[in-house]
Short mmCIF file of C-alpha atoms and ligand atoms in Angstrom, two decimals:
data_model
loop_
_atom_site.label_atom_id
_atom_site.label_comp_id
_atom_site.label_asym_id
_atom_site.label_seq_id
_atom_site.Cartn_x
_atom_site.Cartn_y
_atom_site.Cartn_z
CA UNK A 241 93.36 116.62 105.39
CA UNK A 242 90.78 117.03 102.54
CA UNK A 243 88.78 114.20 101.33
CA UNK A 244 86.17 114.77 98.41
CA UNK A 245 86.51 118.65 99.41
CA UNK A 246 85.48 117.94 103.33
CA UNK A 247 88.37 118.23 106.23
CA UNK A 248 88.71 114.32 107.74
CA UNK A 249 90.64 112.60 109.66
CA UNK A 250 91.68 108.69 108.91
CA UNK A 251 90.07 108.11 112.03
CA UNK A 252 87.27 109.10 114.20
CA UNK A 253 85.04 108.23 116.81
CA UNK A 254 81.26 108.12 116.19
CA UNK A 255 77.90 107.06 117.18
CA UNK A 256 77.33 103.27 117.12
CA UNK A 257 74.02 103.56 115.44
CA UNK A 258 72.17 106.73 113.97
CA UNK A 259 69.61 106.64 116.96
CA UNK A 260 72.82 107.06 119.38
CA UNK A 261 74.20 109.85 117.07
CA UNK A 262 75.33 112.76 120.09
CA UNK A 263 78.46 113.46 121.31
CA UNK A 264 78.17 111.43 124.63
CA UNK A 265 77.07 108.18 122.64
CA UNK A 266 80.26 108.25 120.46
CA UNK A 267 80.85 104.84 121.20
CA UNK A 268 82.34 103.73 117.97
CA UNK A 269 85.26 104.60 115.57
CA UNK A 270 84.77 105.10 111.78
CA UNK A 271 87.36 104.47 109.22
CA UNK A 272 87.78 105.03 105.40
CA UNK A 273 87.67 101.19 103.86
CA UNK A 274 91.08 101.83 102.11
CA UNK A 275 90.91 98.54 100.29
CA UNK A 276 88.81 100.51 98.41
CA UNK A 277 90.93 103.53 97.24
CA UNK A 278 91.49 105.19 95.06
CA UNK A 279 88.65 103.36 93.33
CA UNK A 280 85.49 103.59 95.76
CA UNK A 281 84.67 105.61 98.70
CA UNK A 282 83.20 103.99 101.97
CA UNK A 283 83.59 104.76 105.89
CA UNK A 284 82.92 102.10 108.06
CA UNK A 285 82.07 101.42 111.65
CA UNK A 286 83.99 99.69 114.23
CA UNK A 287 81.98 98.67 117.05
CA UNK A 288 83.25 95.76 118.85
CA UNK A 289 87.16 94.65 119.00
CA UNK A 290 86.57 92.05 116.61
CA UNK A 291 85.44 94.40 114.12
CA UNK A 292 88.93 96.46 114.88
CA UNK A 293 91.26 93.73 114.63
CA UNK A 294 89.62 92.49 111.30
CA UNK A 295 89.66 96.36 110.17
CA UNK A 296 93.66 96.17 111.03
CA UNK A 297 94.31 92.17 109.75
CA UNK A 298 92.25 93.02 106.31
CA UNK A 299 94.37 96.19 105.55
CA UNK A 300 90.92 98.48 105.65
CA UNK A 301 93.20 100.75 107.97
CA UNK A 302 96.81 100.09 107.16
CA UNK A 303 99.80 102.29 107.84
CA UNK A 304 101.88 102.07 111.02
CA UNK A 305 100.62 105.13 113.00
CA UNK A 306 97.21 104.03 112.10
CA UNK A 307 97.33 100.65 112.80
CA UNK A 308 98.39 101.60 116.02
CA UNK A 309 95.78 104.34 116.53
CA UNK A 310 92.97 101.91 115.33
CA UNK A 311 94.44 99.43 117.43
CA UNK A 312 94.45 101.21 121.05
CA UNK A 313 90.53 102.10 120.27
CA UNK A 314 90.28 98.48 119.66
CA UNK A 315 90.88 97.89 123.49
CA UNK A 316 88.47 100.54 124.16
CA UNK A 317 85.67 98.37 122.41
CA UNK A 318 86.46 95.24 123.97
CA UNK A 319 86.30 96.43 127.40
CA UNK A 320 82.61 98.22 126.35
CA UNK A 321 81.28 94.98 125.17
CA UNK A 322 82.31 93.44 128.41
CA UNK A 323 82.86 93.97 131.94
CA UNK A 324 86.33 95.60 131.60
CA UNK A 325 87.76 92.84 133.77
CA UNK A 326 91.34 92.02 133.59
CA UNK A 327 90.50 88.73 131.48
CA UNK A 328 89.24 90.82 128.72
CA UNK A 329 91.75 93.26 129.06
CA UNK A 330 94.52 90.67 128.25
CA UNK A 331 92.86 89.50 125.90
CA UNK A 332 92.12 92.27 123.78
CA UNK A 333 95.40 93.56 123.86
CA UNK A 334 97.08 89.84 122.78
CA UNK A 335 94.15 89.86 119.52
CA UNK A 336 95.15 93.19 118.33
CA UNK A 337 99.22 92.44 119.07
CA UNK A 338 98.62 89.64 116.59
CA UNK A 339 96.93 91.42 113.91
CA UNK A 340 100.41 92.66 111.63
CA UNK A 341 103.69 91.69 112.54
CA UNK A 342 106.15 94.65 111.46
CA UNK A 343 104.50 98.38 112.53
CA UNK A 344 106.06 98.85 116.06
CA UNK A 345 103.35 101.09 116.43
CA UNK A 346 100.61 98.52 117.36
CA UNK A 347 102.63 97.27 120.51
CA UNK A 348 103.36 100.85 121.52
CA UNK A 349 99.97 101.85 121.05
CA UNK A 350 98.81 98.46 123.18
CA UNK A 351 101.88 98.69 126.26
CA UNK A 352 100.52 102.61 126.47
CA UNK A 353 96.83 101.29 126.65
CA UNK A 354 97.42 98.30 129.20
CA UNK A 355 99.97 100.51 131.06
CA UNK A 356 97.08 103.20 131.43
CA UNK A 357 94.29 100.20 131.96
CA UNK A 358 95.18 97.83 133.86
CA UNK A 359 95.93 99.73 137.29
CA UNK A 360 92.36 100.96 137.10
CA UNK A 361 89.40 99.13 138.68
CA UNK A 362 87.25 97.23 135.67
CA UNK A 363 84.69 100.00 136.50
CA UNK A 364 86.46 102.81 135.29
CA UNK A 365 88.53 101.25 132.35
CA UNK A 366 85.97 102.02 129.68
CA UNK A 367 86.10 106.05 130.21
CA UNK A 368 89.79 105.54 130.66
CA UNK A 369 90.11 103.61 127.61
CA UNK A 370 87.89 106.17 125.70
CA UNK A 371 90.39 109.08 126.85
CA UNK A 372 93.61 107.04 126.42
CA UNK A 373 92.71 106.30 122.50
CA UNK A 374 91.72 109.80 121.62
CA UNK A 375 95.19 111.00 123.21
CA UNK A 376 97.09 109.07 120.95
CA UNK A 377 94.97 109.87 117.85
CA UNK A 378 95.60 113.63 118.79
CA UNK A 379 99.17 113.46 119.72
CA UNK A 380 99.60 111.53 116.36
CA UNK A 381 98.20 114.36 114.51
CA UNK A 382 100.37 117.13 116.51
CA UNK A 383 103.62 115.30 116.13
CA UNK A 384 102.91 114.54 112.52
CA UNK A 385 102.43 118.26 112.43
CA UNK A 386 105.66 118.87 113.92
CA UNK A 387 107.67 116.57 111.53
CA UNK A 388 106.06 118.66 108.52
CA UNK A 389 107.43 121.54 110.25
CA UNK A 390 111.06 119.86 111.03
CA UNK A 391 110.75 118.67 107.26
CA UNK A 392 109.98 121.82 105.68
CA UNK A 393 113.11 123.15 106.90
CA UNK A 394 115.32 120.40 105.47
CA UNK A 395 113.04 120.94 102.50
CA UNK A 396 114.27 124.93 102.36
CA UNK A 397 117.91 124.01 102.54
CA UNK A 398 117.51 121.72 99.19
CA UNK A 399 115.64 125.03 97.52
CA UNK A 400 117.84 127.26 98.38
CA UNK A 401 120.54 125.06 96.14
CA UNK A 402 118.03 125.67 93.19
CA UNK A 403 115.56 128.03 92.15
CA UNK A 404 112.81 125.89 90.72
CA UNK A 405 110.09 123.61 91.87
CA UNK A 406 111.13 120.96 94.46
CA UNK A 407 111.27 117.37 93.24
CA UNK A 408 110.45 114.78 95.62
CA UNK A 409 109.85 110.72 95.81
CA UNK A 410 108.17 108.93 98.19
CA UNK A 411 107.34 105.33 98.35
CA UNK A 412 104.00 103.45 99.43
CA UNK A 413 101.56 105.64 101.65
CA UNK A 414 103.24 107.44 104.36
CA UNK A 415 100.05 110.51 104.15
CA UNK A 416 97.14 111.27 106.11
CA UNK A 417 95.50 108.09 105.36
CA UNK A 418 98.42 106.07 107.09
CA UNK A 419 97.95 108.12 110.39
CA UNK A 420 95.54 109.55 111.83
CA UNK A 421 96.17 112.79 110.23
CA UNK A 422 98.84 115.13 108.06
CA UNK A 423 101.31 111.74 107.68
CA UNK A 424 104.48 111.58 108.03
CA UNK A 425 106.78 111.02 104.87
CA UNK A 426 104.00 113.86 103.36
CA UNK A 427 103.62 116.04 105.95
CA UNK A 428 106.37 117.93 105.31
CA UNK A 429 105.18 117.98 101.61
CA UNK A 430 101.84 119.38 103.03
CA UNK A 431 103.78 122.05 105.05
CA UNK A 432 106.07 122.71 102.25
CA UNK A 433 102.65 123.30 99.95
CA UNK A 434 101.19 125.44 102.70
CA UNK A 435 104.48 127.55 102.68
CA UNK A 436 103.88 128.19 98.43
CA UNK A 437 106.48 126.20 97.99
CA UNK A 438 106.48 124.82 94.61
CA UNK A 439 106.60 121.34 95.19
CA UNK A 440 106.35 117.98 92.23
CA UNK A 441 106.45 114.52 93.99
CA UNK A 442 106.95 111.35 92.19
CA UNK A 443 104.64 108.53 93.58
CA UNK A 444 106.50 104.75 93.50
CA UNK A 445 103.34 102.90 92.67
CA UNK A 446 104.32 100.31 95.63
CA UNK A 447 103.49 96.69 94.09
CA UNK A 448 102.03 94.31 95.04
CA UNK A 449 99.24 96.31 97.02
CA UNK A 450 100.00 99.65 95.17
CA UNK A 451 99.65 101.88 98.01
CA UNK A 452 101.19 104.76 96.06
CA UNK A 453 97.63 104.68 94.16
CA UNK A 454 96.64 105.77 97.74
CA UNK A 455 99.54 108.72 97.77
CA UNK A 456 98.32 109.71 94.21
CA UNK A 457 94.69 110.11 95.33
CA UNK A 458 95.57 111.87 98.42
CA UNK A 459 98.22 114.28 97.02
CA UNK A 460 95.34 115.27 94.12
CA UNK A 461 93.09 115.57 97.06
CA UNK A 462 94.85 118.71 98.48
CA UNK A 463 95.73 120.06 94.88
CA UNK A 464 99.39 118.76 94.86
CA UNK A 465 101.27 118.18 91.70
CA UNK A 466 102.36 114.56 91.61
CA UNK A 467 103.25 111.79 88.76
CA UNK A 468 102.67 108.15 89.41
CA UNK A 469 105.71 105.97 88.51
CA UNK A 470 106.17 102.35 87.79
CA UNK A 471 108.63 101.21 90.96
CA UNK A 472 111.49 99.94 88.16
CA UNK A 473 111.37 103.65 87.08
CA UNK A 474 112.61 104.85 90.41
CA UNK A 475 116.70 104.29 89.83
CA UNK A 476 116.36 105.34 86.34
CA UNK A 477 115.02 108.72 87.56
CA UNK A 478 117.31 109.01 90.81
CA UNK A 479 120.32 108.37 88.73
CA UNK A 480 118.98 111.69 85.60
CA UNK A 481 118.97 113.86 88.35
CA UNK A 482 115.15 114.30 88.35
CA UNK A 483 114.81 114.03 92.42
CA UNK A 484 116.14 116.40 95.05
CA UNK A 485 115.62 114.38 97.69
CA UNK A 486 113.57 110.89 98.59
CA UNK A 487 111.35 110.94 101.94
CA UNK A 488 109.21 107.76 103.01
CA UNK A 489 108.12 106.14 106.15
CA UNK A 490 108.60 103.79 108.65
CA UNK A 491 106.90 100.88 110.44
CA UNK A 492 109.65 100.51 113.01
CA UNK A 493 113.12 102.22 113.68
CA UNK A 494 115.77 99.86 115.25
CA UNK A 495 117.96 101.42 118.01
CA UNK A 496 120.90 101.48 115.14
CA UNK A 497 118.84 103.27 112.92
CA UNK A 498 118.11 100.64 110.72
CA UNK A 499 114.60 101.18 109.10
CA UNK A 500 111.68 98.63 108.32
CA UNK A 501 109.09 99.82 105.40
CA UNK A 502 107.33 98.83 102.51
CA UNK A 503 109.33 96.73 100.29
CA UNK A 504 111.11 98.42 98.02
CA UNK A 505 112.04 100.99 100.31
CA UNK A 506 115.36 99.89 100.59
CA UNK A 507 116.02 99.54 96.62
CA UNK A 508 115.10 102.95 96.17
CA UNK A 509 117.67 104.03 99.20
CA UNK A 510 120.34 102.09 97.07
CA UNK A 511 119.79 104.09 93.91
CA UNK A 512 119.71 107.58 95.73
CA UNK A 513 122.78 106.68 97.30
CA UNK A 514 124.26 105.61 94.31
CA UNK A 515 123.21 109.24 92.75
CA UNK A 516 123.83 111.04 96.01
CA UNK A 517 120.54 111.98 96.48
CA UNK A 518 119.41 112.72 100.11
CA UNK A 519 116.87 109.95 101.64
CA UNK A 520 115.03 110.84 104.73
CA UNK A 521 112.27 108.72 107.45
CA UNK A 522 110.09 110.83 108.49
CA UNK A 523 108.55 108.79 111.67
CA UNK A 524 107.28 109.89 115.13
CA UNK A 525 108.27 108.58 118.38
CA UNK A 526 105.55 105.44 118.06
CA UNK A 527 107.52 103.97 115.04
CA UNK A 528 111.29 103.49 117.28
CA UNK A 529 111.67 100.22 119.11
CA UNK A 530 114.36 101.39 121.45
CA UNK A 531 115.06 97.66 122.55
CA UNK A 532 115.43 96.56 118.83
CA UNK A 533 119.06 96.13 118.22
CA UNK A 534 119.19 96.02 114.62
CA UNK A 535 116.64 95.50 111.12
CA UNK A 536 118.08 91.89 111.83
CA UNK A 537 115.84 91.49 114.61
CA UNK A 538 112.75 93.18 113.00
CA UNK A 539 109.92 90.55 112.19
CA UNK A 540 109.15 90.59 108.60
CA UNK A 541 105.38 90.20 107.59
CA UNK A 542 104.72 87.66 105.05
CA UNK A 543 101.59 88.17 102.73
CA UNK A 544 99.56 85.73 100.34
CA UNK A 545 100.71 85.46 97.08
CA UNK A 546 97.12 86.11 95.70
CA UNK A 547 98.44 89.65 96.08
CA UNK A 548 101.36 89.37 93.26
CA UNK A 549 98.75 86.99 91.57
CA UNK A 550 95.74 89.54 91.57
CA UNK A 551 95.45 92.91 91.04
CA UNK A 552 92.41 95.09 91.44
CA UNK A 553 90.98 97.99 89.43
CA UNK A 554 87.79 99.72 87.91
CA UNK A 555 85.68 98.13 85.58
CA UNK A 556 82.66 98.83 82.97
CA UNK A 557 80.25 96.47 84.74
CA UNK A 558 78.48 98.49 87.02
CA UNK A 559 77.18 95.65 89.06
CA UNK A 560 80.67 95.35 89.85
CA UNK A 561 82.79 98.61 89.61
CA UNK A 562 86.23 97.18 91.12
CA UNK A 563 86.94 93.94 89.99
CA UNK A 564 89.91 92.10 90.78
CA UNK A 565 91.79 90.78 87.60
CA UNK A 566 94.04 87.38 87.63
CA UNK A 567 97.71 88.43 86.52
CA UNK A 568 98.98 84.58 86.45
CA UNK A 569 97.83 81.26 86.93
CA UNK A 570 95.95 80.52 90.59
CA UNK A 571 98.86 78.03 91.07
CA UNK A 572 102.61 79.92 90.29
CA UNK A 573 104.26 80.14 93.14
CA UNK A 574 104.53 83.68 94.70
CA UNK A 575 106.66 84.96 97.27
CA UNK A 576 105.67 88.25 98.89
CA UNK A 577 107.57 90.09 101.94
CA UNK A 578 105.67 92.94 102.82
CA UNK A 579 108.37 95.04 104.50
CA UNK A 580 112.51 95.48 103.58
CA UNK A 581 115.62 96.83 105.92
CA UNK A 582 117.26 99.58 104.76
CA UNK A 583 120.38 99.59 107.20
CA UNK A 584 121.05 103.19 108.54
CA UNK A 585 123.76 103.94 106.41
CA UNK A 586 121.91 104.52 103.42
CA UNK A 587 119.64 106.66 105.46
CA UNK A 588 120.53 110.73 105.51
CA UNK A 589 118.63 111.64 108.16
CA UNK A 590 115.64 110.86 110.23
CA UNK A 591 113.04 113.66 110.77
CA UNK A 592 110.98 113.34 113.64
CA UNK A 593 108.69 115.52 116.01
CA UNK A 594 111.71 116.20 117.73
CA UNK A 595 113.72 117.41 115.06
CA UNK A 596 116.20 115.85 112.66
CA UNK A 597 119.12 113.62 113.47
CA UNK A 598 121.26 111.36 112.16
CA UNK A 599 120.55 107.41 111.66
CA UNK A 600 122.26 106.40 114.57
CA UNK A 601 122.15 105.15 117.63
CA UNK A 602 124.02 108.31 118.77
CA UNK A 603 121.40 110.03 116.63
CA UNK A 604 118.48 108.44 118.49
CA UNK A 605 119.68 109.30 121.40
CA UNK A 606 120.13 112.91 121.07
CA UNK A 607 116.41 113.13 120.08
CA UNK A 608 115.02 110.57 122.83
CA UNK A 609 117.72 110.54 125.93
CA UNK A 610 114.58 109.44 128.02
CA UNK A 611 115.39 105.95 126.30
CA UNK A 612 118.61 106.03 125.71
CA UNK A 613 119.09 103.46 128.97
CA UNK A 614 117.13 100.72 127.05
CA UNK A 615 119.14 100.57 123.65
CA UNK A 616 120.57 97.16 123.27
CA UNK A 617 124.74 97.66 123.57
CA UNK A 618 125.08 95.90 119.79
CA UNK A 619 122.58 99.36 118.30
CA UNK A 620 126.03 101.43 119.26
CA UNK A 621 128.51 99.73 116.75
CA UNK A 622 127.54 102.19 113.63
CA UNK A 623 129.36 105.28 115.17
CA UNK A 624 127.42 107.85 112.52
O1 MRU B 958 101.35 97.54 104.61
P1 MRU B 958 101.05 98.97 104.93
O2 MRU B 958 100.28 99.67 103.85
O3 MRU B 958 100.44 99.13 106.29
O4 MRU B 958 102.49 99.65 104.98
C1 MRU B 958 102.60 101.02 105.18
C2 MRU B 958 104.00 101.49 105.12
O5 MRU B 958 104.92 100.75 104.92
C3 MRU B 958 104.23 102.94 105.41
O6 MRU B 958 105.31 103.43 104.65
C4 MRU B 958 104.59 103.07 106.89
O7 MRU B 958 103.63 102.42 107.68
C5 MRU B 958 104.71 104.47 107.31
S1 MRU B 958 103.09 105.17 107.51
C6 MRU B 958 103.20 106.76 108.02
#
């Protein structure tokens, strides 16, 4: 998608130093520093795995398909800095595994990698490694693609109930920047844009990180009407009617349907069931842990409480234009899950490069019978 006017992906591979800079020395990733945004605009480079798993730990790249994408070319550094032995293997894979807790994406992306790696002798991992990353940062884009597509027809049914524009919420960042490209809760925004559609979406500002600030400055990136909202505004909206339909994100999608995102996901499901307003996860196949049984059995990530207790923004001084401003006193006590559960039956319906389905484990199945064999026997008591 668009960034300051110029196509980009979230994402890309790239020389390691400007002396390097051809195609065949592309031996380095870039990334957009989103700890940054909206505020400030920086790429930077990733050239050895340390560098990668800091990118992922320090939320510079954040967002499950991301995370995950970022993640498998992390194993591709570590094996060029080395000599691609099965030591270094391992071990690469078990520092990016413990990077972020939650996104089932990361240990996707890292079984695909060391299921493609470790076969192969140590001499040919580092090509193999190369190819194996950029598949999943293309296949990300193309299935993102697809659930805009799968999306946009959901999307057509709710106009053809009204005439006027199409009023959406989302929560947190589920966009381009949070995969590699097009997103997921957006992408069917995007396609419903490219289609003329007229299309409004209200943008939960997602305390205590405010990744919604990051959904604001991407949606006014492509031209997309949007309002920010304070996240207490979201029932008070759901319940006047103003939304047709809610669509967020996922960081992992238990076997029953049950759905981990950013917290206060699952409040806003609440108040659009309590208004009978639709609420869709748009996810791809990365973001389903088949084995998972249940959001019981999801690990929750737990964040510092400087992030309640801090909050950064623009400021005057132009020696330092985002400054970080103290909310509270260094010392109250702050509590801060990063992720909630909303349980499946408070989800509508899941879109996914597949198509759309109910959250269920019936539903999952229909759209991934490859897997259904591995779904824990307990993910089949919600009959949906
Ligand atoms: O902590 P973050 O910013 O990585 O969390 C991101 C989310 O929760 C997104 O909604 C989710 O990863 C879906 S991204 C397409």
């Amino acid at each position: 998608m668009k960034a300051n006017g110029v196509y980009t992906r979230s994402i890309w591979r790239c020389a390691a130093s400007p002396s390097e800079a051809s195609e065949a020395a592309s031996r380095a990733v870039a990334i957009i520093d989103q700890t940054l945004l909206p505020h400030g605009w920086r790429t930077l480079t990733l050239k050895t795995l340390e560098d990668a798993a800091q990118a992922i730990r320090t939320m510079q790249v954040r967002g499950a398909p991301l995370i995950g994408a970022t993640a498998a070319y992390g194993v591709a550094l570590a094996l060029q800095e080395s000599d691609g032995g099965d030591a270094v293997l391992l071990e690469a894979l078990a520092v990016l595994n413990a990077t972020r807790p939650t996104a089932v994406n990361l240990a996707w992306a890292l079984a695909r990698m060391r299921t493609a790696l470790l076969p192969l002798p140590a001499s040919a991992r580092v090509e193999a490694a190369w190819r194996e990353a950029d598949a999943i940062a293309d296949e990300d884009v193309a299935q993102n693609r697809a659930i805009g597509e799968h999306g946009l027809e959901l999307l057509r049914g709710l106009i053809a109930a009204r005439s006027s524009t199409l009023r959406l919420m989302t929560h947190c960042n589920a966009g381009w920047l949070a995969t590699v490209d097009r997103g997921t809760a957006l992408a069917p925004v995007y396609a419903a844009f490219d289609a003329g559609i007229d299309v409004h979406v209200l943008v939960s500002e997602t305390r205590p990180r405010n990744q919604g600030l990051l959904t604001a400055w991407e949606l006014a990136q492509q031209g997309i009407p949007h309002e920010l909202i304070a996240d207490n505004a979201a029932g008070f909206l759901l319940a006047r009617g103003e939304v047709d339909a809610v669509i967020v994100g996922a960081d992992r999608i238990a076997a029953n349907g049950d759905v981990a995102n950013k917290i206060g996901t699952f409040m806003k499901a609440l108040a659009a069931k309590a208004a009978g307003i639709p609420f869709y996860v748009a996810a791809p196949r990365s973001t389903f842990d088949f084995s998972c049984p249940g959001g019981a059995a999801i690990p929750i990530e737990e964040r510092a409480g400087d992030e309640l207790r801090l909050i950064a923004g623009t400021s005057e001084n132009p020696e330092n234009p985002i400054a970080q401003l103290r909310l509270c006193p260094p010392q109250t006590p702050a509590r801060n899950p990063a992720f909630d559960i909303t349980p499946a039956d408070c989800v509508t319906a899941l879109i996914c490069e597949r198509g759309v389905a109910p959250a269920s484990h019936a539903g999952i199945a229909r759209l991934y019978p490859e897997f259904a064999h591995a779904f824990p026997p307990s993910s089949r008591a919600n009959p949906r």
